[in-house]
Coordinates of C-alpha atoms and ligand atoms in Angstrom, one line a residue:
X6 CA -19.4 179.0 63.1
X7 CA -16.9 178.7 66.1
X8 CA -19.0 176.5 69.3
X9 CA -19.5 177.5 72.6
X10 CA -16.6 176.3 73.9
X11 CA -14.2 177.7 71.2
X12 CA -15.7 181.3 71.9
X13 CA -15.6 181.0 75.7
X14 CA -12.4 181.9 76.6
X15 CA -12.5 185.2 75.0
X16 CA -16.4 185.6 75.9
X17 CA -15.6 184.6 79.9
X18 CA -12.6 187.6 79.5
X19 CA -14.9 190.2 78.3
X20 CA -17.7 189.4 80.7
X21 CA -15.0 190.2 83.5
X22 CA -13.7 193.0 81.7
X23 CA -17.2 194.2 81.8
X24 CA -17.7 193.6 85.4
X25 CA -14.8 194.5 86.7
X26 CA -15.4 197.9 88.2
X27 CA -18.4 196.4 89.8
X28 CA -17.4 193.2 91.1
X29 CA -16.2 193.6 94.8
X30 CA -19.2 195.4 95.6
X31 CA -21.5 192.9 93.7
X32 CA -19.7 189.8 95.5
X33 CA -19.1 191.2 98.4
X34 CA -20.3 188.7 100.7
X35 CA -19.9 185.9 98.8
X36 CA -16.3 186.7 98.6
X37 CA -15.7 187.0 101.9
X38 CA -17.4 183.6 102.8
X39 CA -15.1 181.5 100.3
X40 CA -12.3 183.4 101.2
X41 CA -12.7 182.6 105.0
X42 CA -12.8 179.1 103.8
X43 CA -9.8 179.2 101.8
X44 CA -7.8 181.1 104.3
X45 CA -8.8 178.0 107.1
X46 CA -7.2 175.8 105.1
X47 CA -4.6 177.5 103.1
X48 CA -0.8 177.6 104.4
X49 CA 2.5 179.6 103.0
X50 CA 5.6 179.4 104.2
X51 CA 8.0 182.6 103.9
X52 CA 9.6 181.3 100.8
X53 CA 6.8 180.0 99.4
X54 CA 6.3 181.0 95.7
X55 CA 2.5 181.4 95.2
X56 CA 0.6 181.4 92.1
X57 CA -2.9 182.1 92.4
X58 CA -4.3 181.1 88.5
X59 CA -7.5 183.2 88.3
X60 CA -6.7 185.8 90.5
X61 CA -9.4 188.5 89.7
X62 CA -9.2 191.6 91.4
X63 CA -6.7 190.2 94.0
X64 CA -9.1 190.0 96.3
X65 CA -7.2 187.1 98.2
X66 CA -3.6 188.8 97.3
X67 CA -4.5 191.9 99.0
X68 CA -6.1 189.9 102.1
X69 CA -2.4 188.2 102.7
X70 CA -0.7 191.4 102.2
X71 CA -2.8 193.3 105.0
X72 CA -2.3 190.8 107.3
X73 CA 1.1 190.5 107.2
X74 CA 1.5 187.0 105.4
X75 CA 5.3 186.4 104.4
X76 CA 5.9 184.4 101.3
X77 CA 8.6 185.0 98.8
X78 CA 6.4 185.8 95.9
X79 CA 2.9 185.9 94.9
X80 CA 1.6 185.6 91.1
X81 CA -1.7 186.8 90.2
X82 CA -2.9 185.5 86.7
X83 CA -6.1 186.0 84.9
X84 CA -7.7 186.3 81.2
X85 CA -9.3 189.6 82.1
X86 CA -6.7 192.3 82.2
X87 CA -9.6 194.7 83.8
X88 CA -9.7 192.6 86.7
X89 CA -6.0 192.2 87.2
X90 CA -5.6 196.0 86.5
X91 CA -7.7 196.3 89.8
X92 CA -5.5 194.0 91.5
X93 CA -2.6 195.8 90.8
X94 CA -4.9 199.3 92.1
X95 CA -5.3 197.1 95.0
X96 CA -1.5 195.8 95.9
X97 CA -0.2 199.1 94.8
X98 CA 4.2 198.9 94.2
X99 CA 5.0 196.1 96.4
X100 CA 7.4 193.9 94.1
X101 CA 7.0 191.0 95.8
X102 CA 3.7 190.6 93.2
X103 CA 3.3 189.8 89.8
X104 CA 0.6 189.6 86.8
X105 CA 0.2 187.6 84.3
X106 CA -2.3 187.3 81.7
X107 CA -2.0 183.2 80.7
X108 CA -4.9 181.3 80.0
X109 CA -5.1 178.8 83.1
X110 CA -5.0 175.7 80.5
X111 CA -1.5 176.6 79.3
X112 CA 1.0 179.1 81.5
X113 CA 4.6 179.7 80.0
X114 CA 5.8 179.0 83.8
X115 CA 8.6 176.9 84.6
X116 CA 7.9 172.8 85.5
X117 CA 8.1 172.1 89.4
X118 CA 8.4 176.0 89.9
X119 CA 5.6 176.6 92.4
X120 CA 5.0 175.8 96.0
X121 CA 1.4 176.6 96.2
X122 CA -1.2 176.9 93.3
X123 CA -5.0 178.4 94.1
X124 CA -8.3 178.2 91.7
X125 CA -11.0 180.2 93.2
X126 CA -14.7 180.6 92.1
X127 CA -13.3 180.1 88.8
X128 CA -13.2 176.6 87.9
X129 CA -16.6 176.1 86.5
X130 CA -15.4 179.0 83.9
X131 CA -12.6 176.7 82.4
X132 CA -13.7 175.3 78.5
X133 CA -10.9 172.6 79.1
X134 CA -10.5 171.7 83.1
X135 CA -8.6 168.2 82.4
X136 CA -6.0 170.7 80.8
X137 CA -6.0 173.4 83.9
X138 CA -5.4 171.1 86.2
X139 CA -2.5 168.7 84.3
X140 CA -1.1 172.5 83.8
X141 CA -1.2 173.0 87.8
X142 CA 0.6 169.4 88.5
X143 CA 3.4 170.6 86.4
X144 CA 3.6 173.7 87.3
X145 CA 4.1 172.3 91.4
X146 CA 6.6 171.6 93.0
X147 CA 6.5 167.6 94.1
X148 CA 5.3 167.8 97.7
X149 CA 3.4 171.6 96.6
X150 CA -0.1 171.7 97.3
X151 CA -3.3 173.3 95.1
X152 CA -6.4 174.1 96.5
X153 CA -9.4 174.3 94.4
X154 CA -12.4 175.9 95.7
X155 CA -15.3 176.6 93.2
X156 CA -19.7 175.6 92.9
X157 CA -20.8 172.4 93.6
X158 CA -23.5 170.9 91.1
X159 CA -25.5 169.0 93.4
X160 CA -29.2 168.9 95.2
X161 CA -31.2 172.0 94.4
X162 CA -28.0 174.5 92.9
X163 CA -28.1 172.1 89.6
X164 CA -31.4 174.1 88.9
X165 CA -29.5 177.5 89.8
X166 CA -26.6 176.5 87.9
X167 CA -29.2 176.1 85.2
X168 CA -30.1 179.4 85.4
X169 CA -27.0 180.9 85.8
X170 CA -25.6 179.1 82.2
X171 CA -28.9 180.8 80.5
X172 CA -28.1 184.2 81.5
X173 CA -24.4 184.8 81.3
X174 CA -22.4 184.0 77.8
X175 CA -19.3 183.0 80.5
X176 CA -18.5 179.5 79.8
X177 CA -20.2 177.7 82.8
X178 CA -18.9 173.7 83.2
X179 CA -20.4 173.2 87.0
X180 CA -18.6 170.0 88.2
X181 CA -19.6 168.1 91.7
X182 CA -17.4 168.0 93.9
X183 CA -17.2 163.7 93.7
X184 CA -16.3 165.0 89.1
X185 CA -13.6 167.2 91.0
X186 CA -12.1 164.9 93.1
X187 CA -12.4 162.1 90.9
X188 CA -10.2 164.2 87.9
X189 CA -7.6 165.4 90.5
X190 CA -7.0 161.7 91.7
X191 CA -7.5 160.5 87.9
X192 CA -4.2 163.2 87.1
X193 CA -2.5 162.0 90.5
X194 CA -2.9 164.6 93.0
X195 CA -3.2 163.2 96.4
X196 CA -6.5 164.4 98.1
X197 CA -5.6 165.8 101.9
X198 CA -9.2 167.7 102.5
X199 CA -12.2 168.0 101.4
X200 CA -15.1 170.3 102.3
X201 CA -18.8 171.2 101.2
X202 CA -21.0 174.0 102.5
X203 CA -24.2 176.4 101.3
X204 CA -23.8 180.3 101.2
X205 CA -27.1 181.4 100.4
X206 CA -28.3 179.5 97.1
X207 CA -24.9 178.3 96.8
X208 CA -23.8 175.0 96.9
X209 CA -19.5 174.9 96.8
X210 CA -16.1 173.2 97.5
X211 CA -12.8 173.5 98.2
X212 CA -10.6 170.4 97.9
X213 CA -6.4 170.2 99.0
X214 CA -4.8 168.3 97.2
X215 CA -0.9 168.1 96.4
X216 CA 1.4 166.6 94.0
X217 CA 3.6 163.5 95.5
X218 CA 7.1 164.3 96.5
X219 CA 8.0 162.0 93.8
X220 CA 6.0 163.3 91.5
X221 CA 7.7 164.5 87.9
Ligands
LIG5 C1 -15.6 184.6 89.6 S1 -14.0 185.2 89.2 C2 -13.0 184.7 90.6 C3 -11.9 185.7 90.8 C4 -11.2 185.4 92.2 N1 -10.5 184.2 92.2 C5 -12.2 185.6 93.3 O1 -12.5 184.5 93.9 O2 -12.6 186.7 93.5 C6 -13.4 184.1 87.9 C7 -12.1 184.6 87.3 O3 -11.6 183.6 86.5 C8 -11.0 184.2 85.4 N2 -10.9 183.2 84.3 C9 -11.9 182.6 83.6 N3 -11.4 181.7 82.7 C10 -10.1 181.7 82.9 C11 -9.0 180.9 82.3 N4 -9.3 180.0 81.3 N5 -7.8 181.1 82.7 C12 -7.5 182.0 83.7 N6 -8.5 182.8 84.3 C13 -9.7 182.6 83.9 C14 -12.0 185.3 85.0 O4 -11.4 186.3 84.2 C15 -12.3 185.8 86.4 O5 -11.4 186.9 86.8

């Protein structure tokens, strides 16, 4: 019998398919506070290529299109091709997006092709993070930056996260954000920020890092 972590992938795709049609409404505030966070910290230049590597239902996509963000183009990827589908609903025909369906450990994009790379609320769902985020340093530019924003497992939330891993058959691998920081260093990012807050029962981070302008 295949393990948990073998069967993850495909269970954490149809447990967003399933969701899909219900998820902005379900998350709704808790996607706008981790949004606001990433948006303090994020910044695209206008010919900034963009890859955002579990995009979901575009939520952040649609955000820098309605406010008038200029970058040169913007790639939303994800296992669930429900959840994309309603980030395409949302975008609509502006060609400046595109979709992909990769799985975040390995993406058929180019080396050093990417200016800015984004993981959000979506971390804890990778079976193989060593290999996500060795996939985003090659997938940089040198000098581009990644910002990783997902739960934190410390304090109290460990016992939530608990709870959380019982209930859903997603793959849940809840990292602190000292394990986060400590893997991107370890795969030689260079850390620039680091922040912690609570939303509710949550406990989460989002770390900047970026690769060194001499980095391969
Ligand atoms: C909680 S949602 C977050 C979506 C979006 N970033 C947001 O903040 O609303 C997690 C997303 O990660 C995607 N995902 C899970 N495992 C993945 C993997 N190995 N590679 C790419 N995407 C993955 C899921 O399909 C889902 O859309």
């Amino acid at each position: 019998m295949a393990n948990r972590t073998e069967l993850s992938k495909d269970e954490t795709a149809e447990s967003y398919d399933a969701l899909a049609s219900k998820y902005d409404v379900r998350w709704k505030g808790y996607l706008e506070n981790t949004h606001q966070k990433l948006l303090g910290q994020l910044r695209i230049h206008p010919s900034d290529r963009v890859l955002d590597i579990s995009a979901g239902t575009g939520y952040l996509a649609k955000y820098i299109q309605q406010n008038d963000w200029e970058f040169g183009e913007f790639v939303l990827n994800d296992v669930s091709s429900e959840m994309l589908g309603k980030a395409q609903e949302k975008v609509g025909s502006d060609d400046r997006y595109r979709f992909t369906g990769y799985s975040a450990e390995q993406m058929s994009f180019e080396t050093n092709s990417f200016d800015r790379v984004i993981s959000m609320n979506a971390f804890h769902n990778y079976p193989n993070q060593e290999a996500v985020i060795q996939e985003v340093y090659r997938v940089l530019k040198p000098g581009g930056m990644f910002y990783l924003l997902d739960w934190n497992k410390e304090g109290l939330f460990r016992v939530v996260n608990y709870w959380i891993d019982k209930l859903t058959s997603e793959t849940i691998q809840t990292v602190s954000v000292d394990d986060a920081e400590a893997l991107l260093s370890s795969l030689h990012f260079n850390i620039k920020n680091k922040q912690t807050w609570h939303y509710r029962y949550w406990n989460l981070f989002l770390i900047t890092v970026n690769k060194p302008e001499q980095g391969k």
